[in-house]
Amino acid sequence: AQSVAQPEDQVNVAEGNPLTVKCTYSVSGNPYLFWYVQYPNRGLQFLLKYITGDNLVKGSYGFEAEFNKSQTSFHLKKPSALVSDSALYFCAVRWNSGNTPLVFGKGTRLSVIA
Amino acid sequence: SAVISQKPSRDICQRGTSLTIQCQVDSQVTMMFWYRQQPGQSLTLIATANQGSEATYESGFVIDKFPISRPNLTFSTLTVSNMSPEDSSIYLCSVEDRVGYTIYFGEGSWLTVV
């Protein structure tokens, strides 16, 4: 069965510092991996995805993530955090085909402190 | 990316009543996915809705409680029946981008049952 783990409930980082939000997955075959962000009182916004190809993927708002097959990880990163990045971040995985739903991690709350 | 509109965006409902949530997409999509996000929690898949067939429900969700319609390729409804305070959640409609395998979400319907 597919599953996603986000080991940190909360990540605190100072503005201007690099940030990492961790995600590991368990899925048979080749996973499709995603990151979403949820700002307060909003729905989910797509940030980036890994389907195939280059292990380093870049997405919206300066975020990037690295797919590591051997460690079954897909950590979200940003070189320099902004206060406006403070939000709830979800990692998700789906089976490597279309028409299958996403399985979500529990979410990590990122707090960027000025 | 698909543009997804959900109605209502928010509602306060009386215990024992039912509410129907509408999801409209600006393009034709094969599958629609309905998720629930309980307060402070991650997203849980309720059901997958394919046009022209019965929705497929996940474990713990039943058609009598969450009937779904999918009359065409751009529209779906989810009804939350006989509501109790435990049904207070965000209900999110999502669809897949046919080309890029990305799943996009609406802004959600924020229901409070009193």
mmCIF file of C-alpha atoms in Angstrom:
data_model
loop_
_atom_site.group_PDB
_atom_site.id
_atom_site.type_symbol
_atom_site.label_atom_id
_atom_site.label_comp_id
_atom_site.label_asym_id
_atom_site.label_seq_id
_atom_site.Cartn_x
_atom_site.Cartn_y
_atom_site.Cartn_z
ATOM 1 C CA ALA A 1 0.000 0.000 0.000
ATOM 2 C CA GLN A 2 1.106 3.507 -0.691
ATOM 3 C CA SER A 3 2.014 5.721 2.237
ATOM 4 C CA VAL A 4 3.724 9.007 2.902
ATOM 5 C CA ALA A 5 5.492 10.090 6.055
ATOM 6 C CA GLN A 6 6.232 13.627 7.103
ATOM 7 C CA PRO A 7 8.235 13.149 10.294
ATOM 8 C CA GLU A 8 7.993 16.737 11.524
ATOM 9 C CA ASP A 9 4.752 18.313 12.687
ATOM 10 C CA GLN A 10 6.393 21.731 12.845
ATOM 11 C CA VAL A 11 9.465 23.330 11.307
ATOM 12 C CA ASN A 12 10.712 26.701 12.484
ATOM 13 C CA VAL A 13 13.233 28.679 10.509
ATOM 14 C CA ALA A 14 14.527 32.232 10.570
ATOM 15 C CA GLU A 15 13.791 34.453 7.601
ATOM 16 C CA GLY A 16 16.616 34.312 5.084
ATOM 17 C CA ASN A 17 17.803 30.893 6.201
ATOM 18 C CA PRO A 18 17.429 27.776 4.077
ATOM 19 C CA LEU A 19 14.494 25.535 4.858
ATOM 20 C CA THR A 20 13.843 21.821 4.450
ATOM 21 C CA VAL A 21 10.568 19.998 4.941
ATOM 22 C CA LYS A 22 11.028 16.231 4.965
ATOM 23 C CA CYS A 23 9.013 13.570 3.204
ATOM 24 C CA THR A 24 9.529 9.851 2.756
ATOM 25 C CA TYR A 25 7.295 7.497 0.864
ATOM 26 C CA SER A 26 6.445 3.854 0.455
ATOM 27 C CA VAL A 27 5.005 2.711 -2.833
ATOM 28 C CA SER A 28 5.576 -0.175 -5.157
ATOM 29 C CA GLY A 29 7.004 0.674 -8.521
ATOM 30 C CA ASN A 30 7.712 4.205 -9.611
ATOM 31 C CA PRO A 31 6.008 6.906 -7.602
ATOM 32 C CA TYR A 32 4.590 10.195 -8.707
ATOM 33 C CA LEU A 33 5.435 12.631 -5.902
ATOM 34 C CA PHE A 34 3.916 16.007 -5.141
ATOM 35 C CA TRP A 35 4.127 18.909 -2.750
ATOM 36 C CA TYR A 36 1.166 21.136 -1.931
ATOM 37 C CA VAL A 37 0.865 24.194 0.284
ATOM 38 C CA GLN A 38 -2.158 25.323 2.266
ATOM 39 C CA TYR A 39 -2.280 28.892 3.466
ATOM 40 C CA PRO A 40 -4.669 29.786 6.291
ATOM 41 C CA ASN A 41 -8.315 29.514 5.279
ATOM 42 C CA ARG A 42 -7.399 28.438 1.753
ATOM 43 C CA GLY A 43 -7.521 25.265 -0.303
ATOM 44 C CA LEU A 44 -4.472 23.349 -1.501
ATOM 45 C CA GLN A 45 -2.099 24.874 -4.000
ATOM 46 C CA PHE A 46 0.180 22.737 -6.136
ATOM 47 C CA LEU A 47 3.883 23.536 -5.651
ATOM 48 C CA LEU A 48 5.840 20.965 -7.613
ATOM 49 C CA LYS A 49 6.006 17.352 -8.689
ATOM 50 C CA TYR A 50 8.344 14.563 -9.651
ATOM 51 C CA ILE A 51 7.185 12.230 -12.391
ATOM 52 C CA THR A 52 10.383 11.160 -14.137
ATOM 53 C CA GLY A 53 13.696 12.568 -15.302
ATOM 54 C CA ASP A 54 15.908 14.962 -13.368
ATOM 55 C CA ASN A 55 15.829 14.181 -9.663
ATOM 56 C CA LEU A 56 15.856 17.877 -8.745
ATOM 57 C CA VAL A 57 12.584 19.556 -9.574
ATOM 58 C CA LYS A 58 11.795 23.225 -9.272
ATOM 59 C CA GLY A 59 8.412 24.649 -8.525
ATOM 60 C CA SER A 60 6.482 27.724 -7.531
ATOM 61 C CA TYR A 61 7.673 30.467 -5.176
ATOM 62 C CA GLY A 62 11.322 29.374 -5.359
ATOM 63 C CA PHE A 63 10.751 25.937 -3.886
ATOM 64 C CA GLU A 64 12.524 22.827 -5.097
ATOM 65 C CA ALA A 65 12.587 19.173 -4.132
ATOM 66 C CA GLU A 66 14.957 16.302 -4.682
ATOM 67 C CA PHE A 67 13.798 12.817 -5.471
ATOM 68 C CA ASN A 68 16.062 10.213 -3.873
ATOM 69 C CA LYS A 69 15.061 6.725 -4.867
ATOM 70 C CA SER A 70 17.529 4.898 -2.633
ATOM 71 C CA GLN A 71 16.308 6.770 0.441
ATOM 72 C CA THR A 72 12.702 6.894 -0.787
ATOM 73 C CA SER A 73 12.619 10.582 0.018
ATOM 74 C CA PHE A 74 11.307 13.748 -1.584
ATOM 75 C CA HIS A 75 12.337 16.617 0.679
ATOM 76 C CA LEU A 76 11.111 20.136 -0.040
ATOM 77 C CA LYS A 77 13.709 22.889 0.063
ATOM 78 C CA LYS A 78 14.136 26.594 -0.384
ATOM 79 C CA PRO A 79 17.458 28.447 -0.223
ATOM 80 C CA SER A 80 16.123 31.518 1.580
ATOM 81 C CA ALA A 81 12.890 31.431 3.577
ATOM 82 C CA LEU A 82 10.357 34.250 3.612
ATOM 83 C CA VAL A 83 7.845 35.049 6.322
ATOM 84 C CA SER A 84 5.166 34.622 3.655
ATOM 85 C CA ASP A 85 6.214 30.965 3.267
ATOM 86 C CA SER A 86 4.625 30.235 6.636
ATOM 87 C CA ALA A 87 1.896 27.696 5.883
ATOM 88 C CA LEU A 88 0.967 24.022 6.055
ATOM 89 C CA TYR A 89 2.850 21.807 3.606
ATOM 90 C CA PHE A 90 1.671 18.428 2.382
ATOM 91 C CA CYS A 91 3.647 15.751 0.604
ATOM 92 C CA ALA A 92 1.606 13.332 -1.503
ATOM 93 C CA VAL A 93 2.150 10.270 -3.659
ATOM 94 C CA ARG A 94 0.184 8.494 -6.300
ATOM 95 C CA TRP A 95 0.596 5.325 -8.286
ATOM 96 C CA ASN A 96 2.464 5.802 -11.543
ATOM 97 C CA SER A 97 -0.561 5.952 -13.749
ATOM 98 C CA GLY A 98 -3.399 8.284 -14.422
ATOM 99 C CA ASN A 99 -6.771 8.348 -12.768
ATOM 100 C CA THR A 100 -5.453 7.356 -9.357
ATOM 101 C CA PRO A 101 -5.922 9.511 -6.261
ATOM 102 C CA LEU A 102 -3.290 11.122 -4.099
ATOM 103 C CA VAL A 103 -2.277 9.729 -0.734
ATOM 104 C CA PHE A 104 -1.224 12.523 1.615
ATOM 105 C CA GLY A 105 1.205 12.832 4.463
ATOM 106 C CA LYS A 106 -0.058 14.338 7.694
ATOM 107 C CA GLY A 107 1.365 17.750 6.875
ATOM 108 C CA THR A 108 4.142 19.920 8.276
ATOM 109 C CA ARG A 109 3.525 23.399 9.582
ATOM 110 C CA LEU A 110 6.292 25.757 8.535
ATOM 111 C CA SER A 111 6.831 28.878 10.571
ATOM 112 C CA VAL A 112 9.280 31.457 9.269
ATOM 113 C CA ILE A 113 10.300 33.945 11.901
ATOM 114 C CA ALA A 114 11.366 37.460 11.030
ATOM 115 C CA SER B 1 -4.036 24.013 -14.968
ATOM 116 C CA ALA B 2 -7.702 23.312 -14.353
ATOM 117 C CA VAL B 3 -9.834 25.959 -12.667
ATOM 118 C CA ILE B 4 -12.146 24.416 -10.102
ATOM 119 C CA SER B 5 -15.059 26.218 -8.498
ATOM 120 C CA GLN B 6 -16.791 24.910 -5.414
ATOM 121 C CA LYS B 7 -20.051 26.029 -3.870
ATOM 122 C CA PRO B 8 -20.747 26.800 -1.121
ATOM 123 C CA SER B 9 -17.401 28.094 0.055
ATOM 124 C CA ARG B 10 -18.590 28.100 3.657
ATOM 125 C CA ASP B 11 -21.724 27.131 5.509
ATOM 126 C CA ILE B 12 -23.032 26.592 8.986
ATOM 127 C CA CYS B 13 -25.436 23.672 9.066
ATOM 128 C CA GLN B 14 -27.885 22.328 11.578
ATOM 129 C CA ARG B 15 -27.433 18.857 12.959
ATOM 130 C CA GLY B 16 -29.523 16.288 11.074
ATOM 131 C CA THR B 17 -29.727 18.237 7.831
ATOM 132 C CA SER B 18 -28.033 17.501 4.514
ATOM 133 C CA LEU B 19 -25.941 19.754 2.314
ATOM 134 C CA THR B 20 -24.912 19.370 -1.303
ATOM 135 C CA ILE B 21 -21.550 20.690 -2.451
ATOM 136 C CA GLN B 22 -21.085 21.511 -6.100
ATOM 137 C CA CYS B 23 -17.840 21.257 -8.052
ATOM 138 C CA GLN B 24 -17.491 22.824 -11.494
ATOM 139 C CA VAL B 25 -14.378 22.468 -13.659
ATOM 140 C CA ASP B 26 -13.482 24.657 -16.620
ATOM 141 C CA SER B 27 -12.432 21.686 -18.777
ATOM 142 C CA GLN B 28 -13.524 18.102 -19.326
ATOM 143 C CA VAL B 29 -11.925 15.654 -16.910
ATOM 144 C CA THR B 30 -12.210 11.920 -16.577
ATOM 145 C CA MET B 31 -11.961 11.531 -12.854
ATOM 146 C CA MET B 32 -12.921 13.728 -9.940
ATOM 147 C CA PHE B 33 -11.774 13.033 -6.420
ATOM 148 C CA TRP B 34 -13.518 14.173 -3.266
ATOM 149 C CA TYR B 35 -11.443 14.639 -0.122
ATOM 150 C CA ARG B 36 -12.254 15.564 3.460
ATOM 151 C CA GLN B 37 -9.960 17.525 5.744
ATOM 152 C CA GLN B 38 -11.034 17.445 9.361
ATOM 153 C CA PRO B 39 -9.822 20.261 11.625
ATOM 154 C CA GLY B 40 -6.065 20.113 12.069
ATOM 155 C CA GLN B 41 -5.798 16.964 9.997
ATOM 156 C CA SER B 42 -4.512 15.835 6.639
ATOM 157 C CA LEU B 43 -6.655 15.034 3.623
ATOM 158 C CA THR B 44 -8.571 11.781 3.409
ATOM 159 C CA LEU B 45 -10.047 10.495 0.174
ATOM 160 C CA ILE B 46 -13.803 10.014 0.331
ATOM 161 C CA ALA B 47 -14.474 8.725 -3.159
ATOM 162 C CA THR B 48 -13.487 8.772 -6.790
ATOM 163 C CA ALA B 49 -16.155 9.886 -9.240
ATOM 164 C CA ASN B 50 -16.111 8.758 -12.849
ATOM 165 C CA GLN B 51 -18.609 10.165 -15.317
ATOM 166 C CA GLY B 52 -21.385 7.751 -16.104
ATOM 167 C CA SER B 53 -20.717 5.246 -13.360
ATOM 168 C CA GLU B 54 -21.141 4.846 -9.618
ATOM 169 C CA ALA B 55 -18.561 6.522 -7.458
ATOM 170 C CA THR B 56 -15.971 4.334 -5.778
ATOM 171 C CA TYR B 57 -15.835 4.903 -2.024
ATOM 172 C CA GLU B 58 -12.903 4.465 0.304
ATOM 173 C CA SER B 59 -13.045 2.405 3.435
ATOM 174 C CA GLY B 60 -15.012 4.218 6.110
ATOM 175 C CA PHE B 61 -17.166 6.191 3.672
ATOM 176 C CA VAL B 62 -20.536 4.972 2.411
ATOM 177 C CA ILE B 63 -22.871 6.082 -0.326
ATOM 178 C CA ASP B 64 -25.805 6.645 2.019
ATOM 179 C CA LYS B 65 -23.821 9.208 3.978
ATOM 180 C CA PHE B 66 -21.926 10.796 1.069
ATOM 181 C CA PRO B 67 -23.905 10.349 -2.157
ATOM 182 C CA ILE B 68 -22.063 11.626 -5.203
ATOM 183 C CA SER B 69 -23.325 12.547 -8.639
ATOM 184 C CA ARG B 70 -21.254 12.942 -11.781
ATOM 185 C CA PRO B 71 -23.656 13.870 -14.568
ATOM 186 C CA ASN B 72 -21.045 15.090 -17.060
ATOM 187 C CA LEU B 73 -17.317 15.613 -17.567
ATOM 188 C CA THR B 74 -17.184 19.039 -15.922
ATOM 189 C CA PHE B 75 -19.447 18.755 -12.888
ATOM 190 C CA SER B 76 -19.934 16.735 -9.728
ATOM 191 C CA THR B 77 -21.784 17.028 -6.443
ATOM 192 C CA LEU B 78 -21.117 15.591 -3.021
ATOM 193 C CA THR B 79 -23.913 15.481 -0.460
ATOM 194 C CA VAL B 80 -23.183 15.209 3.231
ATOM 195 C CA SER B 81 -26.294 13.584 4.683
ATOM 196 C CA ASN B 82 -27.777 13.684 8.160
ATOM 197 C CA MET B 83 -24.939 15.829 9.412
ATOM 198 C CA SER B 84 -23.454 15.684 12.880
ATOM 199 C CA PRO B 85 -20.766 17.881 14.442
ATOM 200 C CA GLU B 86 -18.206 15.227 13.475
ATOM 201 C CA ASP B 87 -18.865 16.128 9.836
ATOM 202 C CA SER B 88 -17.472 19.625 10.390
ATOM 203 C CA SER B 89 -14.641 19.646 7.872
ATOM 204 C CA ILE B 90 -13.316 21.105 4.694
ATOM 205 C CA TYR B 91 -14.552 19.157 1.689
ATOM 206 C CA LEU B 92 -12.352 19.458 -1.381
ATOM 207 C CA CYS B 93 -12.978 18.576 -4.965
ATOM 208 C CA SER B 94 -9.983 17.720 -7.125
ATOM 209 C CA VAL B 95 -9.274 16.777 -10.723
ATOM 210 C CA GLU B 96 -6.349 15.485 -12.715
ATOM 211 C CA ASP B 97 -4.539 17.447 -15.396
ATOM 212 C CA ARG B 98 -4.679 15.014 -18.305
ATOM 213 C CA VAL B 99 -1.276 16.001 -19.634
ATOM 214 C CA GLY B 100 0.889 16.430 -16.565
ATOM 215 C CA TYR B 101 -0.601 13.985 -14.043
ATOM 216 C CA THR B 102 -1.008 16.820 -11.565
ATOM 217 C CA ILE B 103 -4.090 16.857 -9.360
ATOM 218 C CA TYR B 104 -5.554 20.295 -8.734
ATOM 219 C CA PHE B 105 -7.866 21.294 -5.937
ATOM 220 C CA GLY B 106 -10.713 23.667 -5.505
ATOM 221 C CA GLU B 107 -10.727 26.158 -2.646
ATOM 222 C CA GLY B 108 -12.811 23.790 -0.589
ATOM 223 C CA SER B 109 -16.174 23.965 1.124
ATOM 224 C CA TRP B 110 -15.815 24.746 4.816
ATOM 225 C CA LEU B 111 -18.699 23.193 6.721
ATOM 226 C CA THR B 112 -19.498 23.712 10.377
ATOM 227 C CA VAL B 113 -22.255 21.580 11.876
ATOM 228 C CA VAL B 114 -23.942 22.918 15.001
#
